[in-house]
Amino acid sequence: MLRPVRAVAPGPWPDVSDGALLRSAFAPAVVPESVLQRLLEATRLVRCGAGPLTVASPRRPEPSWWLLRSGRIGLGPRSAEGAVTEQRWIGPGEWLDVAGALSGHGGWLEHAVCHTPVELLAVPLSALYEACAADPGFAQAFAGVLAQRVRSLNDTLQELAGADVPVRFARWLLRQLAAQGEEGPAPQLVLGERKQAIARQLRTTSETLSRTLSRLSRDGILEVKGYALTVRDPAALRALARSAPQ
């Protein structure tokens, strides 16, 4: 059961950095200060603890765009076992969701897990629409954010459709290592989920993933010991990730 969402009462919010955070979220468009101020006055600050996101819908407390103010969130589909299969991660100044409240079902487009306690800025759609009507330049900024999200989704689809499994796995592994801050000549990743769940992220089968791991091991790129993966040749792994579709 979801815990209640706790809206933060006025206090240190907003501070001097919130205007800059909102401004950067609409970059490269330049939003007038007067428009930013009106948006901030309508925005709500919501806090959630570490764990599954406790905001049940992007329409609560009212239909909004959601911007991460502080903390770190992992996003992705939910597996058959009910766990979130994280495929990307966001930090402060990145949008958590700009389309869920606009969709027919009004749900989050991706499931979210808070790696830390987080603060979210809920910018009401009503305030965004008013800003669009009052300032044509902001209407372009509004459309630009949506366009960026569409491009991101399209890039993900093209990657899944165009690259073979070893290339997709190499890209996935590099993202995982970067998210955990693993660097050095032999970075290591201990898989935190079943290989079957990882295979679903890569749109393949667990058997094909196992063959991919065996191939990378034979090629000297990875050392595989159960769920522990050690990158023995980071340069070769990066080269594989850059490979063009066959």
PDB file of C-alpha atoms in Angstrom:
ATOM      1  CA  MET A   1       0.000   0.000   0.000  1.00  0.00           C
ATOM      2  CA  LEU A   2       1.298   3.448  -0.905  1.00  0.00           C
ATOM      3  CA  ARG A   3       2.088   5.777   1.948  1.00  0.00           C
ATOM      4  CA  PRO A   4       0.371   9.193   1.864  1.00  0.00           C
ATOM      5  CA  VAL A   5       2.093  11.928  -0.106  1.00  0.00           C
ATOM      6  CA  ARG A   6       3.302  14.707   2.151  1.00  0.00           C
ATOM      7  CA  ALA A   7       3.187  18.206   0.710  1.00  0.00           C
ATOM      8  CA  VAL A   8       5.679  20.499   2.411  1.00  0.00           C
ATOM      9  CA  ALA A   9       4.318  23.580   4.143  1.00  0.00           C
ATOM     10  CA  PRO A  10       5.772  26.984   3.229  1.00  0.00           C
ATOM     11  CA  GLY A  11       9.154  27.582   4.848  1.00  0.00           C
ATOM     12  CA  PRO A  12      12.537  27.504   3.150  1.00  0.00           C
ATOM     13  CA  TRP A  13      10.705  26.826  -0.104  1.00  0.00           C
ATOM     14  CA  PRO A  14      11.285  28.270  -2.611  1.00  0.00           C
ATOM     15  CA  ASP A  15      14.892  29.293  -2.141  1.00  0.00           C
ATOM     16  CA  VAL A  16      17.113  31.245  -4.494  1.00  0.00           C
ATOM     17  CA  SER A  17      18.156  28.138  -6.410  1.00  0.00           C
ATOM     18  CA  ASP A  18      14.646  27.057  -7.388  1.00  0.00           C
ATOM     19  CA  GLY A  19      14.226  29.706 -10.067  1.00  0.00           C
ATOM     20  CA  ALA A  20      17.535  28.673 -11.629  1.00  0.00           C
ATOM     21  CA  LEU A  21      16.517  25.002 -11.454  1.00  0.00           C
ATOM     22  CA  LEU A  22      13.230  25.676 -13.240  1.00  0.00           C
ATOM     23  CA  ARG A  23      14.952  27.902 -15.788  1.00  0.00           C
ATOM     24  CA  SER A  24      17.487  25.190 -16.666  1.00  0.00           C
ATOM     25  CA  ALA A  25      14.701  22.607 -17.008  1.00  0.00           C
ATOM     26  CA  PHE A  26      13.323  24.556 -19.988  1.00  0.00           C
ATOM     27  CA  ALA A  27      16.730  25.158 -21.600  1.00  0.00           C
ATOM     28  CA  PRO A  28      17.794  25.938 -24.261  1.00  0.00           C
ATOM     29  CA  ALA A  29      14.677  28.128 -24.393  1.00  0.00           C
ATOM     30  CA  VAL A  30      14.977  31.369 -22.404  1.00  0.00           C
ATOM     31  CA  VAL A  31      11.993  31.834 -20.084  1.00  0.00           C
ATOM     32  CA  PRO A  32      11.247  35.395 -18.854  1.00  0.00           C
ATOM     33  CA  GLU A  33      11.717  35.917 -15.119  1.00  0.00           C
ATOM     34  CA  SER A  34       8.112  37.035 -14.762  1.00  0.00           C
ATOM     35  CA  VAL A  35       6.888  33.728 -16.192  1.00  0.00           C
ATOM     36  CA  LEU A  36       9.252  31.726 -13.969  1.00  0.00           C
ATOM     37  CA  GLN A  37       8.004  33.601 -10.908  1.00  0.00           C
ATOM     38  CA  ARG A  38       4.356  32.837 -11.724  1.00  0.00           C
ATOM     39  CA  LEU A  39       5.187  29.176 -12.221  1.00  0.00           C
ATOM     40  CA  LEU A  40       7.067  29.018  -8.917  1.00  0.00           C
ATOM     41  CA  GLU A  41       4.152  30.621  -7.091  1.00  0.00           C
ATOM     42  CA  ALA A  42       1.867  27.847  -8.391  1.00  0.00           C
ATOM     43  CA  THR A  43       4.366  25.000  -7.862  1.00  0.00           C
ATOM     44  CA  ARG A  44       4.098  22.587  -4.947  1.00  0.00           C
ATOM     45  CA  LEU A  45       7.021  20.922  -3.178  1.00  0.00           C
ATOM     46  CA  VAL A  46       6.512  17.232  -2.422  1.00  0.00           C
ATOM     47  CA  ARG A  47       8.877  14.987  -0.476  1.00  0.00           C
ATOM     48  CA  CYS A  48       9.146  11.207  -0.696  1.00  0.00           C
ATOM     49  CA  GLY A  49      11.370   8.809   1.225  1.00  0.00           C
ATOM     50  CA  ALA A  50      13.759   6.291  -0.289  1.00  0.00           C
ATOM     51  CA  GLY A  51      12.020   3.355  -1.949  1.00  0.00           C
ATOM     52  CA  PRO A  52       9.154   3.114  -4.440  1.00  0.00           C
ATOM     53  CA  LEU A  53       7.755   6.511  -5.425  1.00  0.00           C
ATOM     54  CA  THR A  54       4.868   7.265  -3.068  1.00  0.00           C
ATOM     55  CA  VAL A  55       3.033   9.683  -5.364  1.00  0.00           C
ATOM     56  CA  ALA A  56       0.245   7.535  -6.797  1.00  0.00           C
ATOM     57  CA  SER A  57      -0.355   9.608  -9.946  1.00  0.00           C
ATOM     58  CA  PRO A  58       1.108  12.622 -11.788  1.00  0.00           C
ATOM     59  CA  ARG A  59      -2.369  14.118 -11.330  1.00  0.00           C
ATOM     60  CA  ARG A  60      -1.980  14.330  -7.548  1.00  0.00           C
ATOM     61  CA  PRO A  61      -2.326  16.739  -5.875  1.00  0.00           C
ATOM     62  CA  GLU A  62      -3.339  18.124  -9.295  1.00  0.00           C
ATOM     63  CA  PRO A  63      -2.289  17.394 -12.913  1.00  0.00           C
ATOM     64  CA  SER A  64       1.336  18.504 -13.093  1.00  0.00           C
ATOM     65  CA  TRP A  65       4.732  18.229 -14.645  1.00  0.00           C
ATOM     66  CA  TRP A  66       7.213  16.803 -12.126  1.00  0.00           C
ATOM     67  CA  LEU A  67      10.773  18.092 -11.727  1.00  0.00           C
ATOM     68  CA  LEU A  68      13.352  16.507  -9.419  1.00  0.00           C
ATOM     69  CA  ARG A  69      14.606  19.116  -6.961  1.00  0.00           C
ATOM     70  CA  SER A  70      16.950  16.894  -4.959  1.00  0.00           C
ATOM     71  CA  GLY A  71      17.882  13.215  -4.725  1.00  0.00           C
ATOM     72  CA  ARG A  72      18.171  10.446  -7.294  1.00  0.00           C
ATOM     73  CA  ILE A  73      15.497   8.331  -9.002  1.00  0.00           C
ATOM     74  CA  GLY A  74      15.679   5.194 -11.151  1.00  0.00           C
ATOM     75  CA  LEU A  75      13.040   4.722 -13.846  1.00  0.00           C
ATOM     76  CA  GLY A  76      11.827   1.796 -15.921  1.00  0.00           C
ATOM     77  CA  PRO A  77       9.090  -0.808 -16.441  1.00  0.00           C
ATOM     78  CA  ARG A  78       7.799  -3.120 -13.740  1.00  0.00           C
ATOM     79  CA  SER A  79       8.803  -6.764 -14.070  1.00  0.00           C
ATOM     80  CA  ALA A  80       6.465  -9.736 -13.779  1.00  0.00           C
ATOM     81  CA  GLU A  81       7.716 -10.173 -10.202  1.00  0.00           C
ATOM     82  CA  GLY A  82       6.608  -6.619  -9.373  1.00  0.00           C
ATOM     83  CA  ALA A  83      10.065  -5.028  -9.119  1.00  0.00           C
ATOM     84  CA  VAL A  84      11.010  -1.949 -11.128  1.00  0.00           C
ATOM     85  CA  THR A  85      13.522  -2.765 -13.876  1.00  0.00           C
ATOM     86  CA  GLU A  86      15.598   0.421 -13.891  1.00  0.00           C
ATOM     87  CA  GLN A  87      16.700   1.560 -17.342  1.00  0.00           C
ATOM     88  CA  ARG A  88      17.644   5.173 -16.703  1.00  0.00           C
ATOM     89  CA  TRP A  89      18.335   7.489 -13.799  1.00  0.00           C
ATOM     90  CA  ILE A  90      17.671  11.162 -13.144  1.00  0.00           C
ATOM     91  CA  GLY A  91      19.109  13.743 -10.791  1.00  0.00           C
ATOM     92  CA  PRO A  92      18.266  17.303  -9.703  1.00  0.00           C
ATOM     93  CA  GLY A  93      17.010  19.525 -12.507  1.00  0.00           C
ATOM     94  CA  GLU A  94      15.700  16.662 -14.650  1.00  0.00           C
ATOM     95  CA  TRP A  95      12.043  16.022 -15.401  1.00  0.00           C
ATOM     96  CA  LEU A  96      10.548  12.931 -13.796  1.00  0.00           C
ATOM     97  CA  ASP A  97       7.410  13.102 -15.938  1.00  0.00           C
ATOM     98  CA  VAL A  98       5.972  15.595 -18.413  1.00  0.00           C
ATOM     99  CA  ALA A  99       3.418  13.394 -20.165  1.00  0.00           C
ATOM    100  CA  GLY A 100       1.681  11.215 -17.589  1.00  0.00           C
ATOM    101  CA  ALA A 101      -0.827  13.851 -16.517  1.00  0.00           C
ATOM    102  CA  LEU A 102      -1.595  14.530 -20.197  1.00  0.00           C
ATOM    103  CA  SER A 103      -2.275  10.886 -21.020  1.00  0.00           C
ATOM    104  CA  GLY A 104      -5.687   9.274 -21.074  1.00  0.00           C
ATOM    105  CA  HIS A 105      -5.122   7.034 -18.067  1.00  0.00           C
ATOM    106  CA  GLY A 106      -3.312   9.709 -16.070  1.00  0.00           C
ATOM    107  CA  GLY A 107      -0.654   7.347 -14.743  1.00  0.00           C
ATOM    108  CA  TRP A 108       3.109   7.571 -14.611  1.00  0.00           C
ATOM    109  CA  LEU A 109       4.651   6.621 -17.952  1.00  0.00           C
ATOM    110  CA  GLU A 110       7.516   4.895 -16.100  1.00  0.00           C
ATOM    111  CA  HIS A 111       7.709   3.283 -12.691  1.00  0.00           C
ATOM    112  CA  ALA A 112      10.092   5.011 -10.291  1.00  0.00           C
ATOM    113  CA  VAL A 113      12.308   4.042  -7.366  1.00  0.00           C
ATOM    114  CA  CYS A 114      13.849   6.713  -5.144  1.00  0.00           C
ATOM    115  CA  HIS A 115      17.462   5.791  -4.412  1.00  0.00           C
ATOM    116  CA  THR A 116      17.519   8.517  -1.748  1.00  0.00           C
ATOM    117  CA  PRO A 117      14.904  10.696  -0.071  1.00  0.00           C
ATOM    118  CA  VAL A 118      13.771  13.086  -2.802  1.00  0.00           C
ATOM    119  CA  GLU A 119      12.146  16.464  -3.245  1.00  0.00           C
ATOM    120  CA  LEU A 120       9.900  16.989  -6.265  1.00  0.00           C
ATOM    121  CA  LEU A 121       8.498  20.172  -7.756  1.00  0.00           C
ATOM    122  CA  ALA A 122       4.965  19.641  -9.076  1.00  0.00           C
ATOM    123  CA  VAL A 123       4.312  22.365 -11.677  1.00  0.00           C
ATOM    124  CA  PRO A 124       0.533  22.421 -12.343  1.00  0.00           C
ATOM    125  CA  LEU A 125      -0.604  22.004 -15.924  1.00  0.00           C
ATOM    126  CA  SER A 126      -3.058  24.852 -15.372  1.00  0.00           C
ATOM    127  CA  ALA A 127      -0.163  27.229 -14.618  1.00  0.00           C
ATOM    128  CA  LEU A 128       1.796  25.933 -17.607  1.00  0.00           C
ATOM    129  CA  TYR A 129      -1.196  26.471 -19.910  1.00  0.00           C
ATOM    130  CA  GLU A 130      -1.682  30.009 -18.588  1.00  0.00           C
ATOM    131  CA  ALA A 131       1.990  30.760 -19.215  1.00  0.00           C
ATOM    132  CA  CYS A 132       1.694  29.413 -22.765  1.00  0.00           C
ATOM    133  CA  ALA A 133      -1.313  31.640 -23.439  1.00  0.00           C
ATOM    134  CA  ALA A 134       0.398  34.707 -21.992  1.00  0.00           C
ATOM    135  CA  ASP A 135       3.809  34.246 -23.620  1.00  0.00           C
ATOM    136  CA  PRO A 136       4.315  32.703 -27.081  1.00  0.00           C
ATOM    137  CA  GLY A 137       7.985  32.205 -26.287  1.00  0.00           C
ATOM    138  CA  PHE A 138       7.103  30.038 -23.314  1.00  0.00           C
ATOM    139  CA  ALA A 139       4.721  28.031 -25.493  1.00  0.00           C
ATOM    140  CA  GLN A 140       7.752  27.126 -27.605  1.00  0.00           C
ATOM    141  CA  ALA A 141       9.684  26.171 -24.457  1.00  0.00           C
ATOM    142  CA  PHE A 142       6.765  23.984 -23.330  1.00  0.00           C
ATOM    143  CA  ALA A 143       6.686  22.222 -26.697  1.00  0.00           C
ATOM    144  CA  GLY A 144      10.459  21.893 -26.656  1.00  0.00           C
ATOM    145  CA  VAL A 145      10.454  19.894 -23.413  1.00  0.00           C
ATOM    146  CA  LEU A 146       7.871  17.508 -24.871  1.00  0.00           C
ATOM    147  CA  ALA A 147       9.889  17.211 -28.077  1.00  0.00           C
ATOM    148  CA  GLN A 148      13.039  16.331 -26.120  1.00  0.00           C
ATOM    149  CA  ARG A 149      11.166  13.526 -24.358  1.00  0.00           C
ATOM    150  CA  VAL A 150       9.844  12.186 -27.672  1.00  0.00           C
ATOM    151  CA  ARG A 151      13.376  12.206 -29.104  1.00  0.00           C
ATOM    152  CA  SER A 152      14.687  10.346 -26.063  1.00  0.00           C
ATOM    153  CA  LEU A 153      12.024   7.666 -26.386  1.00  0.00           C
ATOM    154  CA  ASN A 154      12.673   7.379 -30.123  1.00  0.00           C
ATOM    155  CA  ASP A 155      16.409   6.965 -29.537  1.00  0.00           C
ATOM    156  CA  THR A 156      15.691   4.161 -27.075  1.00  0.00           C
ATOM    157  CA  LEU A 157      13.408   2.394 -29.542  1.00  0.00           C
ATOM    158  CA  GLN A 158      15.956   2.713 -32.357  1.00  0.00           C
ATOM    159  CA  GLU A 159      18.677   1.309 -30.110  1.00  0.00           C
ATOM    160  CA  LEU A 160      16.532  -1.703 -29.222  1.00  0.00           C
ATOM    161  CA  ALA A 161      15.509  -2.287 -32.833  1.00  0.00           C
ATOM    162  CA  GLY A 162      18.820  -1.604 -34.524  1.00  0.00           C
ATOM    163  CA  ALA A 163      21.547  -3.057 -32.333  1.00  0.00           C
ATOM    164  CA  ASP A 164      22.246  -6.710 -31.696  1.00  0.00           C
ATOM    165  CA  VAL A 165      22.199  -8.152 -28.184  1.00  0.00           C
ATOM    166  CA  PRO A 166      25.953  -7.846 -27.413  1.00  0.00           C
ATOM    167  CA  VAL A 167      25.873  -4.167 -28.388  1.00  0.00           C
ATOM    168  CA  ARG A 168      22.737  -3.519 -26.333  1.00  0.00           C
ATOM    169  CA  PHE A 169      24.268  -5.342 -23.380  1.00  0.00           C
ATOM    170  CA  ALA A 170      27.523  -3.373 -23.654  1.00  0.00           C
ATOM    171  CA  ARG A 171      25.572  -0.088 -23.594  1.00  0.00           C
ATOM    172  CA  TRP A 172      23.455  -1.319 -20.685  1.00  0.00           C
ATOM    173  CA  LEU A 173      26.519  -2.387 -18.711  1.00  0.00           C
ATOM    174  CA  LEU A 174      28.282   0.937 -19.267  1.00  0.00           C
ATOM    175  CA  ARG A 175      25.188   2.800 -18.036  1.00  0.00           C
ATOM    176  CA  GLN A 176      25.069   0.619 -14.914  1.00  0.00           C
ATOM    177  CA  LEU A 177      28.756   1.189 -14.170  1.00  0.00           C
ATOM    178  CA  ALA A 178      28.396   4.945 -14.674  1.00  0.00           C
ATOM    179  CA  ALA A 179      25.365   5.062 -12.379  1.00  0.00           C
ATOM    180  CA  GLN A 180      27.351   3.353  -9.615  1.00  0.00           C
ATOM    181  CA  GLY A 181      30.446   5.469 -10.174  1.00  0.00           C
ATOM    182  CA  GLU A 182      32.546   2.437 -11.073  1.00  0.00           C
ATOM    183  CA  GLU A 183      35.770   3.450 -12.781  1.00  0.00           C
ATOM    184  CA  GLY A 184      39.332   2.229 -13.094  1.00  0.00           C
ATOM    185  CA  PRO A 185      41.054  -0.436 -15.170  1.00  0.00           C
ATOM    186  CA  ALA A 186      38.733  -3.276 -14.059  1.00  0.00           C
ATOM    187  CA  PRO A 187      35.348  -1.918 -12.926  1.00  0.00           C
ATOM    188  CA  GLN A 188      33.006  -4.462 -11.389  1.00  0.00           C
ATOM    189  CA  LEU A 189      29.234  -4.791 -11.262  1.00  0.00           C
ATOM    190  CA  VAL A 190      27.327  -7.221  -9.067  1.00  0.00           C
ATOM    191  CA  LEU A 191      23.978  -7.821 -10.730  1.00  0.00           C
ATOM    192  CA  GLY A 192      21.161  -6.933  -8.373  1.00  0.00           C
ATOM    193  CA  GLU A 193      18.453  -8.770 -10.277  1.00  0.00           C
ATOM    194  CA  ARG A 194      17.913 -12.050 -12.071  1.00  0.00           C
ATOM    195  CA  LYS A 195      19.391 -12.443 -15.519  1.00  0.00           C
ATOM    196  CA  GLN A 196      15.877 -13.089 -16.811  1.00  0.00           C
ATOM    197  CA  ALA A 197      14.863  -9.571 -15.697  1.00  0.00           C
ATOM    198  CA  ILE A 198      17.928  -8.063 -17.376  1.00  0.00           C
ATOM    199  CA  ALA A 199      17.123  -9.981 -20.563  1.00  0.00           C
ATOM    200  CA  ARG A 200      13.660  -8.402 -20.584  1.00  0.00           C
ATOM    201  CA  GLN A 201      15.242  -4.948 -20.375  1.00  0.00           C
ATOM    202  CA  LEU A 202      17.333  -5.824 -23.428  1.00  0.00           C
ATOM    203  CA  ARG A 203      14.298  -7.254 -25.253  1.00  0.00           C
ATOM    204  CA  THR A 204      15.883 -10.683 -25.542  1.00  0.00           C
ATOM    205  CA  THR A 205      15.806 -14.087 -23.805  1.00  0.00           C
ATOM    206  CA  SER A 206      17.817 -15.248 -20.801  1.00  0.00           C
ATOM    207  CA  GLU A 207      19.408 -17.909 -23.011  1.00  0.00           C
ATOM    208  CA  THR A 208      20.627 -15.290 -25.494  1.00  0.00           C
ATOM    209  CA  LEU A 209      21.937 -13.148 -22.642  1.00  0.00           C
ATOM    210  CA  SER A 210      23.852 -16.129 -21.250  1.00  0.00           C
ATOM    211  CA  ARG A 211      25.401 -16.750 -24.677  1.00  0.00           C
ATOM    212  CA  THR A 212      26.334 -13.058 -24.862  1.00  0.00           C
ATOM    213  CA  LEU A 213      28.071 -13.218 -21.477  1.00  0.00           C
ATOM    214  CA  SER A 214      29.931 -16.340 -22.572  1.00  0.00           C
ATOM    215  CA  ARG A 215      31.047 -14.655 -25.787  1.00  0.00           C
ATOM    216  CA  LEU A 216      32.302 -11.551 -23.963  1.00  0.00           C
ATOM    217  CA  SER A 217      34.116 -13.786 -21.514  1.00  0.00           C
ATOM    218  CA  ARG A 218      35.804 -15.767 -24.326  1.00  0.00           C
ATOM    219  CA  ASP A 219      36.811 -12.489 -25.989  1.00  0.00           C
ATOM    220  CA  GLY A 220      38.499 -11.354 -22.777  1.00  0.00           C
ATOM    221  CA  ILE A 221      36.202  -8.379 -22.318  1.00  0.00           C
ATOM    222  CA  LEU A 222      34.405  -9.657 -19.198  1.00  0.00           C
ATOM    223  CA  GLU A 223      35.114 -12.012 -16.352  1.00  0.00           C
ATOM    224  CA  VAL A 224      31.865 -13.609 -15.221  1.00  0.00           C
ATOM    225  CA  LYS A 225      31.580 -15.263 -11.810  1.00  0.00           C
ATOM    226  CA  GLY A 226      27.927 -15.891 -11.026  1.00  0.00           C
ATOM    227  CA  TYR A 227      26.326 -12.467 -10.710  1.00  0.00           C
ATOM    228  CA  ALA A 228      29.656 -10.604 -10.464  1.00  0.00           C
ATOM    229  CA  LEU A 229      30.879  -9.052 -13.722  1.00  0.00           C
ATOM    230  CA  THR A 230      34.406  -7.637 -13.963  1.00  0.00           C
ATOM    231  CA  VAL A 231      35.322  -5.626 -17.045  1.00  0.00           C
ATOM    232  CA  ARG A 232      38.788  -6.800 -18.083  1.00  0.00           C
ATOM    233  CA  ASP A 233      38.962  -4.713 -21.250  1.00  0.00           C
ATOM    234  CA  PRO A 234      37.026  -1.429 -20.796  1.00  0.00           C
ATOM    235  CA  ALA A 235      38.242  -0.065 -24.143  1.00  0.00           C
ATOM    236  CA  ALA A 236      36.873  -3.087 -25.998  1.00  0.00           C
ATOM    237  CA  LEU A 237      33.572  -2.801 -24.129  1.00  0.00           C
ATOM    238  CA  ARG A 238      33.242   0.872 -25.105  1.00  0.00           C
ATOM    239  CA  ALA A 239      34.128   0.034 -28.720  1.00  0.00           C
ATOM    240  CA  LEU A 240      31.429  -2.632 -28.764  1.00  0.00           C
ATOM    241  CA  ALA A 241      28.891  -0.172 -27.362  1.00  0.00           C
ATOM    242  CA  ARG A 242      29.724   2.247 -30.184  1.00  0.00           C
ATOM    243  CA  SER A 243      29.226  -0.424 -32.846  1.00  0.00           C
ATOM    244  CA  ALA A 244      26.814   0.431 -35.650  1.00  0.00           C
ATOM    245  CA  PRO A 245      23.823  -1.848 -36.296  1.00  0.00           C
ATOM    246  CA  GLN A 246      24.644  -4.821 -38.489  1.00  0.00           C
TER     247      GLN A 246
END
